[in-house]
Structures are given as C-alpha cells and as structure tokens.
Coordinates of C-alpha atoms in Angstrom, one line a residue:
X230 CA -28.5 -8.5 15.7
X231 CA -31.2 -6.7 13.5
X232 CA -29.9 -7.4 9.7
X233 CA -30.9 -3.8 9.0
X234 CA -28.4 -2.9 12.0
X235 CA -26.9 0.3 11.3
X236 CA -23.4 0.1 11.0
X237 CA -20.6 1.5 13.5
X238 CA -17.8 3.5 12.8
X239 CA -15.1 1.9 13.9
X240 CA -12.6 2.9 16.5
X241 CA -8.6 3.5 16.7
X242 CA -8.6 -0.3 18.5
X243 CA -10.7 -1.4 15.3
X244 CA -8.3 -0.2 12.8
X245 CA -5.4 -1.4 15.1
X246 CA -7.2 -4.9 15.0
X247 CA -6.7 -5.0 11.1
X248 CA -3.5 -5.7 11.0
X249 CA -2.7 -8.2 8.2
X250 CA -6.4 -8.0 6.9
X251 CA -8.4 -7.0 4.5
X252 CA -6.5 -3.3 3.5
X253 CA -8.1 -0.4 5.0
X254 CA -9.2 2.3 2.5
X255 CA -9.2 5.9 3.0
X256 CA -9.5 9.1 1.5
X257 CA -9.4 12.5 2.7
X258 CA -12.4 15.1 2.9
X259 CA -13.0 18.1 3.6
X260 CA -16.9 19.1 3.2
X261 CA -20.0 17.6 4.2
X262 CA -21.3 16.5 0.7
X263 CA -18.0 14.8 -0.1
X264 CA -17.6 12.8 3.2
X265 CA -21.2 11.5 2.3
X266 CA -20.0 10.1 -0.7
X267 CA -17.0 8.1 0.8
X268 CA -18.7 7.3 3.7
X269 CA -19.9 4.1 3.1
X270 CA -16.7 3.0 1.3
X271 CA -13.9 4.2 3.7
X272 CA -12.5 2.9 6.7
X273 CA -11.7 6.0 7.9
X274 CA -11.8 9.2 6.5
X275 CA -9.2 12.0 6.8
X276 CA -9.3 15.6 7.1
X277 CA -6.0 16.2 6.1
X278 CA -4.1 19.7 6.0
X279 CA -3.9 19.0 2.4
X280 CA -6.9 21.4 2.1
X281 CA -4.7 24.2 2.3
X282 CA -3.6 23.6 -0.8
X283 CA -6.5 21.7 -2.0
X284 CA -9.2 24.4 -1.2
X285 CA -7.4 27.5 -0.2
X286 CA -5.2 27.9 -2.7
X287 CA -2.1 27.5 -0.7
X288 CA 1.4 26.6 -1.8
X289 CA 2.2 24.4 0.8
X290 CA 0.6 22.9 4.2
X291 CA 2.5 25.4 6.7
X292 CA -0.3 28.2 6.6
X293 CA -3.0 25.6 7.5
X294 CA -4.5 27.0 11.2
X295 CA -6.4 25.1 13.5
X296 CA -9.2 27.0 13.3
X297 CA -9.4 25.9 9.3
X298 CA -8.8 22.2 10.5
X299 CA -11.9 22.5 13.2
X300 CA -14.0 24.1 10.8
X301 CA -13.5 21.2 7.9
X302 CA -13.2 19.0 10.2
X303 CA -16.9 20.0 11.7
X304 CA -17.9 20.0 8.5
X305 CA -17.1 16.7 7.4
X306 CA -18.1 14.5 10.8
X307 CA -21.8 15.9 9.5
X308 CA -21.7 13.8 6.7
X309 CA -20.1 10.8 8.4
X310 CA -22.1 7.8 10.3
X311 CA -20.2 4.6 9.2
X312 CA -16.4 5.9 8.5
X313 CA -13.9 6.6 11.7
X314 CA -13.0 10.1 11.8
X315 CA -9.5 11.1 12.1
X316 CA -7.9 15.2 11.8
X317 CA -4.3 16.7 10.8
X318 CA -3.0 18.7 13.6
X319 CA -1.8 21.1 11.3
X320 CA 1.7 23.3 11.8
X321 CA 2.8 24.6 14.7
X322 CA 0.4 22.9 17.2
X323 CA 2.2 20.2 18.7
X324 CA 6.3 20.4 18.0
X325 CA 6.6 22.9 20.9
X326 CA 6.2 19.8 22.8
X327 CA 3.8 17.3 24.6
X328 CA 1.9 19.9 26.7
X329 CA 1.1 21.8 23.8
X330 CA -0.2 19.1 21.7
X331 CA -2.5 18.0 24.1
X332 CA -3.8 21.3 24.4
X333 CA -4.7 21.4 20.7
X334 CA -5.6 17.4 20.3
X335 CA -8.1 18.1 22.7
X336 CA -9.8 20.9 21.5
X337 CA -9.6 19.0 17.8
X338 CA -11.5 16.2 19.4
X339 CA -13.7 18.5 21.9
X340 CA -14.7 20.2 18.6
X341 CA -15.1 18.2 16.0
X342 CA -15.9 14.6 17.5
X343 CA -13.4 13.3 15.7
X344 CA -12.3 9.8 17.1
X345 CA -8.1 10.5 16.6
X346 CA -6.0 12.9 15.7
X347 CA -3.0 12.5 13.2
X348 CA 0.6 13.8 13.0
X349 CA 3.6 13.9 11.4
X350 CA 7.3 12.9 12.4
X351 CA 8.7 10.1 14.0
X352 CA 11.8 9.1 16.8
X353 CA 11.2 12.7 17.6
X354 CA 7.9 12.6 18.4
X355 CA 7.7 9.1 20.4
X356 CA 7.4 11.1 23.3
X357 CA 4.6 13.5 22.1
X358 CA 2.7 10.5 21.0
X359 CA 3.5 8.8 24.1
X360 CA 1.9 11.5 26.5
X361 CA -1.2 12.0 24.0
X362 CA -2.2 8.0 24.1
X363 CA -1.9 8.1 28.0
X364 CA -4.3 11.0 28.3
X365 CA -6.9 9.1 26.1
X366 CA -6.1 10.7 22.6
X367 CA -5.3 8.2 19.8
X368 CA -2.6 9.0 17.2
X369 CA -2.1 8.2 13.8
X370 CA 1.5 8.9 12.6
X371 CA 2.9 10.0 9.7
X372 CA 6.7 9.2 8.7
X373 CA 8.7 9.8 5.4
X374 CA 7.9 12.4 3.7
X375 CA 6.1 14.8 6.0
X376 CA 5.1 18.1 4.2
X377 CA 5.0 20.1 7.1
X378 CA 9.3 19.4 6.9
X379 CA 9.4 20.5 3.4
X380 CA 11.4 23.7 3.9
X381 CA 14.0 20.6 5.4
X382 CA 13.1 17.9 4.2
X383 CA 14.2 19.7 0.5
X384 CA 10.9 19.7 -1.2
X385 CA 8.2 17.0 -1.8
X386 CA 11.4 14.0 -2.4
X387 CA 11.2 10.4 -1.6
X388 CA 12.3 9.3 1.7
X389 CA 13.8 6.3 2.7
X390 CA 16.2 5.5 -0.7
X391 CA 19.6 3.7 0.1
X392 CA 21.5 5.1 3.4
X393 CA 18.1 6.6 4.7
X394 CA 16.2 3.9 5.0
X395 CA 17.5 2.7 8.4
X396 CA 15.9 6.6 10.0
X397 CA 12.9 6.0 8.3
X398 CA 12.6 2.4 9.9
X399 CA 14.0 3.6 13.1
X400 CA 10.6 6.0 12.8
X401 CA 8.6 3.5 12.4
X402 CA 9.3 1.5 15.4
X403 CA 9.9 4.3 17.5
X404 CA 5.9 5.6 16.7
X405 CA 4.5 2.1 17.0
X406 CA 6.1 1.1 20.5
X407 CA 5.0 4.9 21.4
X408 CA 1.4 4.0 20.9
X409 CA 0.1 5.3 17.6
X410 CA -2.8 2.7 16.4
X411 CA -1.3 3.1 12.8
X412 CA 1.4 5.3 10.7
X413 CA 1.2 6.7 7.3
X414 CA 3.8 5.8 4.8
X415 CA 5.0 8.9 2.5
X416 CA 6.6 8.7 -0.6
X417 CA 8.8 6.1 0.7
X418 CA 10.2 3.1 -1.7
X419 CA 8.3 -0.1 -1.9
X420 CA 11.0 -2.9 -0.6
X421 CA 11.1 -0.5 2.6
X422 CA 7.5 0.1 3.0
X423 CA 7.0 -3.6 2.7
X424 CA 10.0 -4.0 5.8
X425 CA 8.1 -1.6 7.5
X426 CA 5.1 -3.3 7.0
X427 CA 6.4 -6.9 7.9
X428 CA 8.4 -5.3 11.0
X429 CA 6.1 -3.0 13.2
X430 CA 3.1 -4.2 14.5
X431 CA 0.3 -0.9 13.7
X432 CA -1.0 -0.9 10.5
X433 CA 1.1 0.8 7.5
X434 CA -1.2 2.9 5.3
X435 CA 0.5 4.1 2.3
X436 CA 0.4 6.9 -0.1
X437 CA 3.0 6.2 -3.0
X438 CA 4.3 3.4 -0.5
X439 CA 3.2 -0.4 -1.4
X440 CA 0.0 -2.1 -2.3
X441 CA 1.9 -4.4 0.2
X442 CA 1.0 -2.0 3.5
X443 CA -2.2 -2.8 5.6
X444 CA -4.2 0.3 4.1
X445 CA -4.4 3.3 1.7
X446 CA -4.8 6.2 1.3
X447 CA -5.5 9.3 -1.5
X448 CA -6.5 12.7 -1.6
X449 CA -10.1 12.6 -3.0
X450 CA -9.5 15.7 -5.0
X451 CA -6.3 14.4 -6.8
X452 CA -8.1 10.9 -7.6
X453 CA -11.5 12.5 -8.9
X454 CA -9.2 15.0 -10.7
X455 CA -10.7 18.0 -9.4
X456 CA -6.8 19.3 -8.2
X457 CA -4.9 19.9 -11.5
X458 CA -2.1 22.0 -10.3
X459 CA 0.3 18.9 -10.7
X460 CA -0.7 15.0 -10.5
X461 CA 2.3 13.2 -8.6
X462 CA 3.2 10.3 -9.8
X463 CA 1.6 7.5 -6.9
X464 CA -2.0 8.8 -7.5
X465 CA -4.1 7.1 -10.1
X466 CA -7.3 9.4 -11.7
X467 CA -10.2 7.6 -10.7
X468 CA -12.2 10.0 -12.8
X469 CA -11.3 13.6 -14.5
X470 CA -14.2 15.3 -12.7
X471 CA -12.5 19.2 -13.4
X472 CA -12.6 18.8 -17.1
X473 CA -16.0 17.8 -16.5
X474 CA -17.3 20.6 -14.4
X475 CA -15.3 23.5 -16.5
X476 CA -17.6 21.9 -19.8
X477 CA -20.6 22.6 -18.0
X478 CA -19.4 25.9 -16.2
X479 CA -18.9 26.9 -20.0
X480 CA -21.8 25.6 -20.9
X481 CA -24.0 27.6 -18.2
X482 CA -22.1 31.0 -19.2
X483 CA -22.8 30.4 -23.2
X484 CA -26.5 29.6 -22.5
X485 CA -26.4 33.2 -20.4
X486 CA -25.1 35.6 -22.8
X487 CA -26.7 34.2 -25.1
X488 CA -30.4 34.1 -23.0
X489 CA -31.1 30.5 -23.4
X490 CA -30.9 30.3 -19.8
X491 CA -33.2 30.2 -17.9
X492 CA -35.4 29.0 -20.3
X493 CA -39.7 28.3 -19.6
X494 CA -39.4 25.7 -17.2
X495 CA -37.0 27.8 -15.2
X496 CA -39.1 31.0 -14.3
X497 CA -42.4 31.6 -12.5
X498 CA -45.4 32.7 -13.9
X499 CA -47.6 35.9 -12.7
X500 CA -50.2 32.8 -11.8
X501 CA -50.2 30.5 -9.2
X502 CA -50.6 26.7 -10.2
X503 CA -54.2 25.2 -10.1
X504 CA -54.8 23.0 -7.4
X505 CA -57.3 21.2 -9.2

C-alpha cells in the first residue's frame, strides 16, 4: 500500500474491533467547518441532538426534528473523509416501536451517508435494536442518563448510584447481546462504568463515565467553550473560544462606530490595478 494512502473511515465492525484498545475519541459536530477540524483526530464523529440546545437555542433535546438532524447531519458528512459518521435519532422517531425506527434510520442513513445511527434507552429497546441490526442498520446505544427521559428520568441526575446500578447494567447487556456495535455511558459513576466496561463485550464510550471505558466522548462546543449556558461538571475546557470571539465581535463594532473600519486596505479604488 501507497504510504500516501488516503485513509478510511472506519466502519461500525472497526469500532466494534477496538474493544480493549487504544480508546476511541469522539466529539460531536454539527457544521461542515467544524467536522473538518476534528476530522483527522476523531474516531468517529457525532451529530448529536445536543444541537438543539447547542445551536438553536433550545432548553432541552425533545424539540430536536428529523429534519434538523438530516440537515446537520448533511452538513457535517461534507467535511468528513477519515472519521466514521454516526447521527441521533432524535425524539419521537423510534419509541413507537421497531417499524417505525426503521422507517426513520433509513431515511437518516439514505440522507445523510451516515455509516450508523445512535439511540438512547436500554432493556427496552433490545428489541428495536435487534430489528434495526437485522435489516443492515448499525446502532450505537446510549444508557444512563438519556436526555430525551429527562421529563422522567427527573432532570439531568446521575444514573446508576447505589440500588440503581443493577438496571443500568441490566441495560448494558441487554443492548450489547441485542447487537449495538458500542453504547454510550451517561453520567453514570466510575466503579460502574468500569463493571460495565469489564462485563459487556461492545465498546463503552463515556461522557462523565470513566477514563476506564473503551472511548470518549464530548460536545465540541462545551470543550472549546463556545456553550456557556452552564459547564457540567465531566467536561474539561480545552480552550475558552466564546470569550475569545465576543473580544473581537467588540472589537469589530468599536472600530465601526468609530470609522476605523474598513480602513485603506479594505476598500476599492475607482482604478483598476496595473497589470504591469
């Protein structure tokens, strides 16, 4: 093989095969320049329903539509050639049941090119996870907290702690002997997450889990500290982008009212350059 060999994205079966290895690194994304950045760096990248509240403004996940996670999700396969694409099936579009998970897995894939789709729950969704792999559509799952079971779950609170943690393992098994290539790890305490880890036989990729599961994962915007709203405790600033780009934003609007800007080299003149 060419050393100059472009590199492949890998595949759900890639990710699977990393059990035990090297950790996988992810972050989410949600534009094209973004997923350019990571792309290079990731594993696989997410297009998470976190951009409801990332980008839209949005107090929670639940308003999230499929059409928003096609259109990100378009957006941000055109910046990626070397990370494995994988989408949020956002609220609403599988927990009917099966049939209609398919239906929308499919069109997330058809869409978007994404290589797997991701969703949340566990022992209750074997079965919808189950019918997806055996029609060809690879699942990531998602256990403990799930923020699409907030209005049940009681708000963004850890899951797992003391006379829980048996459900939240029972989740774990039940996803991975359903067929999901891997399973996020939510908010869920680090002697548990490390069970988990040991136990099931899918990589664990945690988010304010354990730097003991197979993989992690962030959202970009909390690490970069573009999202200020509130900072939860398992995400570590990487850099403080925001305060950053509100300096120059105040920058640009004192240099207008003031008519520094645009100075000389900014404008045209009534000549065109000589070619000479």
């Amino acid at each position: 093989m060419s050393a100059t060999a472009k590199k492949q994205a890998p595949n759900a079966e890639d990710i699977r095969a990393r059990k035990g290895g090297t950790p996988l690194v992810s972050l989410t994304a949600y534009t094209t320049p973004m997923a350019r950045l990571m792309d290079r760096h990731c594993d696989f990248v997410l297009v998470g329903d976190s951009v409801g509240m990332v980008l839209h403004g949005l107090t929670s996940t639940l308003g999230v539509t499929m059409e928003m996670m096609i259109m990100h999700g378009q957006a941000v396969a055109r910046g990626l050639s070397q990370a494995m694409l994988v989408i949020d099936m956002p609220f609403g579009s599988y927990e009917e049941g099966p049939q209609q998970a398919f239906r929308n897995a499919a069109r997330l894939m058809a869409e978007t090119g994404c290589a797997a789709v991701k969703l949340e729950g566990g022992v209750e969704m074997a079965e919808t996870i189950r019918f997806l792999v055996k029609r060809g559509i690879p699942v990531m799952a998602h256990i403990g907290l799930t923020p699409q079971s907030i209005n049940t779950l009681g708000g963004y609170k850890v899951q797992g702690r003391e006379d829980q943690a048996e459900a939240v393992l029972a989740d774990a098994r039940a996803v991975a002997e359903a067929g999901a290539f891997s399973v996020v790890l939510e908010k869920v305490p680090q002697k548990l997450a490390d069970k988990i880890t040991a136990e099931v036989a899918i990589p664990t990729i945690g988010i304010g889990a354990s730097a003991g599961c197979d993989g992690q994962i962030l959202v970009v915007d909390d690490m970069l500290g573009f999202f200020t709203a509130f900072k939860p405790k398992f995400v570590k600033r990487y850099a403080d982008l925001g305060p950053l780009a509100e300096a120059g934003i105040a920058e640009y609007a004192a240099e207008v009212r003031a008519r520094t800007f645009p100075a000389a080299e900014h404008v045209f003149s009534d000549q065109a350059p000589s070619k000479g």
